[in-house]
């Protein structure tokens, strides 16, 4: 399917279970446009596009390839370049993704349940991650973040990221509930400041 609309409104293709591939030539795309398209496998964006809502590919469990996604931006409060909440939640077959080089924020549950995701290609320096952003990304190994910052990750940010480690020393002011739970390969973090807060189960089962 090839679209040449300027705008695709909220829920436009929701639960289109027979849709397998789509090429998008649009300027603006709404909320949950492809949510529940369980047989969607390939998506290509042809031009710069603004995400106006969350859950764009929610539960697209067969989605394995998204080309041109680096052309998207998603304004959200302070940050112009945001990956909106739940964008790829439940995309179990997605293995890698390229984000905008201006990307600053990863929204709540943006990659939750992307159990095959290994690589996030982005030259940007991420400045904010919301809760459950990478929960159950069991294959994720590396993540580009701002190493100069002292981080306070919210609940379950990396919960059950079994293969995740960081290439440099991670500076933390706080670790909340299940932030790093079951991060089996996490090797080192540095707690900064005098008022560090380590919540219940923050590092549970970090072997």
CSV table of C-alpha atoms in Angstrom, one decimal:
chain,number,residue,atom,x,y,z
A,1,UNK,CA,0.0,0.0,0.0
A,2,UNK,CA,1.4,3.5,-1.0
A,3,UNK,CA,-0.1,6.6,0.6
A,4,UNK,CA,0.3,10.1,-0.6
A,5,UNK,CA,-1.8,12.0,1.9
A,6,UNK,CA,-0.5,15.0,3.7
A,7,UNK,CA,-2.1,13.9,7.0
A,8,UNK,CA,-3.2,10.4,8.3
A,9,UNK,CA,-5.6,10.8,11.2
A,10,UNK,CA,-5.8,8.9,14.5
A,11,UNK,CA,-6.6,5.1,14.3
A,12,UNK,CA,-6.8,5.2,10.4
A,13,UNK,CA,-5.5,1.7,9.9
A,14,UNK,CA,-6.1,0.3,13.4
A,15,UNK,CA,-6.6,-3.6,13.4
A,16,UNK,CA,-6.1,-3.9,9.6
A,17,UNK,CA,-4.9,-7.4,10.1
A,18,UNK,CA,-4.3,-8.2,6.4
A,19,UNK,CA,-2.0,-5.2,5.9
A,20,UNK,CA,1.6,-6.4,5.3
A,21,UNK,CA,3.6,-3.5,3.8
A,22,UNK,CA,3.1,0.2,3.5
A,23,UNK,CA,5.1,3.1,2.1
A,24,UNK,CA,4.2,6.5,3.5
A,25,UNK,CA,4.6,9.9,1.8
A,26,UNK,CA,2.9,12.0,4.5
A,27,UNK,CA,3.7,15.1,6.6
A,28,UNK,CA,1.7,14.3,9.7
A,29,UNK,CA,0.6,11.1,11.3
A,30,UNK,CA,-1.8,10.6,14.2
A,31,UNK,CA,-2.3,8.4,17.2
A,32,UNK,CA,-2.3,4.6,17.0
A,33,UNK,CA,-2.6,4.7,13.2
A,34,UNK,CA,-1.3,1.1,12.8
A,35,UNK,CA,-2.2,-0.3,16.2
A,36,UNK,CA,-3.1,-3.9,16.1
A,37,UNK,CA,-1.9,-4.5,12.5
A,38,UNK,CA,-0.6,-7.9,13.5
A,39,UNK,CA,0.6,-8.9,10.1
A,40,UNK,CA,2.3,-5.7,9.1
A,41,UNK,CA,5.9,-6.5,8.3
A,42,UNK,CA,7.5,-3.6,6.5
A,43,UNK,CA,7.0,0.2,6.7
A,44,UNK,CA,8.9,2.9,4.8
A,45,UNK,CA,8.7,6.7,5.4
A,46,UNK,CA,9.7,8.7,2.3
A,47,UNK,CA,9.9,12.2,3.8
A,48,UNK,CA,10.0,14.2,7.1
A,49,UNK,CA,7.0,13.5,9.1
A,50,UNK,CA,5.6,14.7,12.5
A,51,UNK,CA,4.1,12.2,14.9
A,52,UNK,CA,1.1,13.8,16.6
A,53,UNK,CA,0.1,10.9,18.9
A,54,UNK,CA,1.2,7.9,20.8
A,55,UNK,CA,1.1,4.1,20.1
A,56,UNK,CA,1.8,4.4,16.3
A,57,UNK,CA,2.7,0.7,15.9
A,58,UNK,CA,1.2,-0.7,19.1
A,59,UNK,CA,1.1,-4.6,19.0
A,60,UNK,CA,2.4,-4.8,15.4
A,61,UNK,CA,3.8,-8.2,16.4
A,62,UNK,CA,5.1,-9.1,12.9
A,63,UNK,CA,6.8,-5.7,12.2
A,64,UNK,CA,10.5,-6.4,11.4
A,65,UNK,CA,11.6,-3.5,9.2
A,66,UNK,CA,11.0,0.3,9.5
A,67,UNK,CA,12.9,2.3,6.9
A,68,UNK,CA,13.2,6.1,7.0
A,69,UNK,CA,12.0,6.4,10.6
A,70,UNK,CA,14.9,8.8,11.3
A,71,UNK,CA,12.9,11.4,9.3
A,72,UNK,CA,10.2,11.5,12.0
A,73,UNK,CA,9.9,14.0,14.9
A,74,UNK,CA,7.4,13.9,17.7
A,75,UNK,CA,7.0,17.2,19.6
A,76,UNK,CA,6.2,16.7,23.3
A,77,UNK,CA,6.5,19.5,25.7
A,78,UNK,CA,10.2,20.5,26.3
A,79,UNK,CA,11.6,18.2,23.6
A,80,UNK,CA,10.9,18.6,19.9
A,81,UNK,CA,12.4,15.2,18.9
A,82,UNK,CA,10.6,12.7,21.1
A,83,UNK,CA,9.8,9.0,20.4
A,84,UNK,CA,6.2,9.1,21.6
A,85,UNK,CA,4.7,6.8,24.2
A,86,UNK,CA,4.2,3.2,23.2
A,87,UNK,CA,5.4,3.8,19.6
A,88,UNK,CA,6.7,0.3,19.2
A,89,UNK,CA,5.2,-1.4,22.2
A,90,UNK,CA,4.7,-5.1,21.5
A,91,UNK,CA,6.7,-5.2,18.2
A,92,UNK,CA,8.2,-8.5,19.0
A,93,UNK,CA,10.1,-9.1,15.7
A,94,UNK,CA,11.7,-5.7,15.4
A,95,UNK,CA,15.5,-6.2,15.5
A,96,UNK,CA,16.9,-2.7,14.9
A,97,UNK,CA,15.7,0.8,14.3
A,98,UNK,CA,17.3,4.1,13.2
A,99,UNK,CA,16.1,7.2,15.1
A,100,UNK,CA,16.6,10.9,14.2
A,101,UNK,CA,20.0,12.3,15.0
A,102,UNK,CA,18.2,15.0,17.0
A,103,UNK,CA,16.3,12.5,19.2
A,104,UNK,CA,16.3,13.7,22.8
A,105,UNK,CA,13.6,11.8,24.6
A,106,UNK,CA,12.2,8.2,24.6
A,107,UNK,CA,8.6,8.1,25.8
A,108,UNK,CA,6.8,5.8,28.2
A,109,UNK,CA,6.8,2.1,27.0
A,110,UNK,CA,8.1,3.2,23.7
A,111,UNK,CA,9.9,-0.1,23.1
A,112,UNK,CA,8.3,-2.2,25.8
A,113,UNK,CA,8.1,-5.8,24.7
A,114,UNK,CA,10.4,-5.5,21.7
A,115,UNK,CA,12.1,-8.7,22.7
A,116,UNK,CA,14.2,-9.1,19.5
A,117,UNK,CA,15.5,-5.5,19.4
A,118,UNK,CA,19.3,-5.5,19.5
A,119,UNK,CA,20.4,-2.2,18.0
A,120,UNK,CA,19.2,1.4,18.2
A,121,UNK,CA,21.0,3.4,15.7
A,122,UNK,CA,21.2,7.1,16.6
A,123,UNK,CA,24.0,9.6,16.7
A,124,UNK,CA,22.0,11.8,19.0
A,125,UNK,CA,22.6,12.0,22.8
A,126,UNK,CA,19.4,10.9,24.6
A,127,UNK,CA,18.6,13.2,27.6
A,128,UNK,CA,15.4,11.6,29.0
A,129,UNK,CA,13.9,8.2,29.3
A,130,UNK,CA,10.4,7.6,30.7
A,131,UNK,CA,9.2,4.6,32.7
A,132,UNK,CA,9.2,1.2,31.0
A,133,UNK,CA,10.9,2.7,27.9
A,134,UNK,CA,12.8,-0.5,27.3
A,135,UNK,CA,11.1,-3.0,29.5
A,136,UNK,CA,11.3,-6.6,28.2
A,137,UNK,CA,13.8,-5.7,25.5
A,138,UNK,CA,15.6,-8.9,26.2
A,139,UNK,CA,18.0,-8.8,23.3
A,140,UNK,CA,19.1,-5.1,23.7
A,141,UNK,CA,22.9,-4.8,24.2
A,142,UNK,CA,23.8,-1.1,24.0
A,143,UNK,CA,22.1,2.3,24.3
A,144,UNK,CA,23.5,5.7,23.3
A,145,UNK,CA,22.9,8.1,26.2
A,146,UNK,CA,24.5,11.3,27.6
A,147,UNK,CA,27.4,10.0,29.7
A,148,UNK,CA,27.9,13.5,31.2
A,149,UNK,CA,24.5,13.5,32.9
A,150,UNK,CA,23.7,12.1,36.3
A,151,UNK,CA,20.5,10.0,35.6
A,152,UNK,CA,17.4,9.3,37.6
A,153,UNK,CA,15.8,6.5,35.7
A,154,UNK,CA,12.0,5.9,36.4
A,155,UNK,CA,10.4,2.6,37.3
A,156,UNK,CA,11.1,-0.4,35.1
A,157,UNK,CA,13.1,1.5,32.5
A,158,UNK,CA,15.3,-1.5,31.7
A,159,UNK,CA,13.4,-4.2,33.5
A,160,UNK,CA,14.2,-7.7,32.0
A,161,UNK,CA,16.8,-6.3,29.6
A,162,UNK,CA,18.8,-9.5,30.0
A,163,UNK,CA,21.7,-8.6,27.7
A,164,UNK,CA,22.1,-4.8,28.4
A,165,UNK,CA,25.4,-3.3,29.5
A,166,UNK,CA,26.7,0.2,29.1
A,167,UNK,CA,29.9,1.1,27.2
A,168,UNK,CA,30.9,3.7,29.8
A,169,UNK,CA,30.4,4.2,33.5
A,170,UNK,CA,26.8,5.1,34.1
A,171,UNK,CA,26.3,7.9,36.6
A,172,UNK,CA,23.1,7.6,38.8
A,173,UNK,CA,21.4,9.7,41.4
A,174,UNK,CA,18.6,7.3,41.9
A,175,UNK,CA,17.4,3.8,40.8
A,176,UNK,CA,13.7,3.3,41.1
A,177,UNK,CA,11.5,0.2,41.4
A,178,UNK,CA,12.8,-2.5,39.0
A,179,UNK,CA,14.8,0.0,37.0
A,180,UNK,CA,17.5,-2.6,36.3
A,181,UNK,CA,15.7,-5.8,37.5
A,182,UNK,CA,17.0,-8.9,35.7
A,183,UNK,CA,19.7,-7.0,33.8
A,184,UNK,CA,21.9,-10.0,33.9
A,185,UNK,CA,24.9,-8.5,32.1
A,186,UNK,CA,25.0,-5.0,33.8
A,187,UNK,CA,28.5,-4.7,35.0
A,188,UNK,CA,29.0,-1.2,36.6
A,189,UNK,CA,27.2,1.9,37.7
A,190,UNK,CA,28.4,4.9,39.7
A,191,UNK,CA,26.1,6.5,42.3
A,192,UNK,CA,26.6,10.3,42.4
A,193,UNK,CA,25.9,12.8,45.2
A,194,UNK,CA,25.0,12.5,48.8
A,195,UNK,CA,21.3,11.8,48.6
A,196,UNK,CA,21.2,8.7,46.4
A,197,UNK,CA,17.9,6.8,46.4
A,198,UNK,CA,17.8,3.0,45.7
A,199,UNK,CA,14.2,1.8,45.6
A,200,UNK,CA,12.8,-1.7,46.2
A,201,UNK,CA,14.0,-4.2,43.6
A,202,UNK,CA,16.0,-1.6,41.7
A,203,UNK,CA,18.8,-4.2,40.9
A,204,UNK,CA,16.9,-7.4,41.7
A,205,UNK,CA,18.5,-10.5,39.9
A,206,UNK,CA,21.4,-8.5,38.4
A,207,UNK,CA,23.6,-11.6,38.3
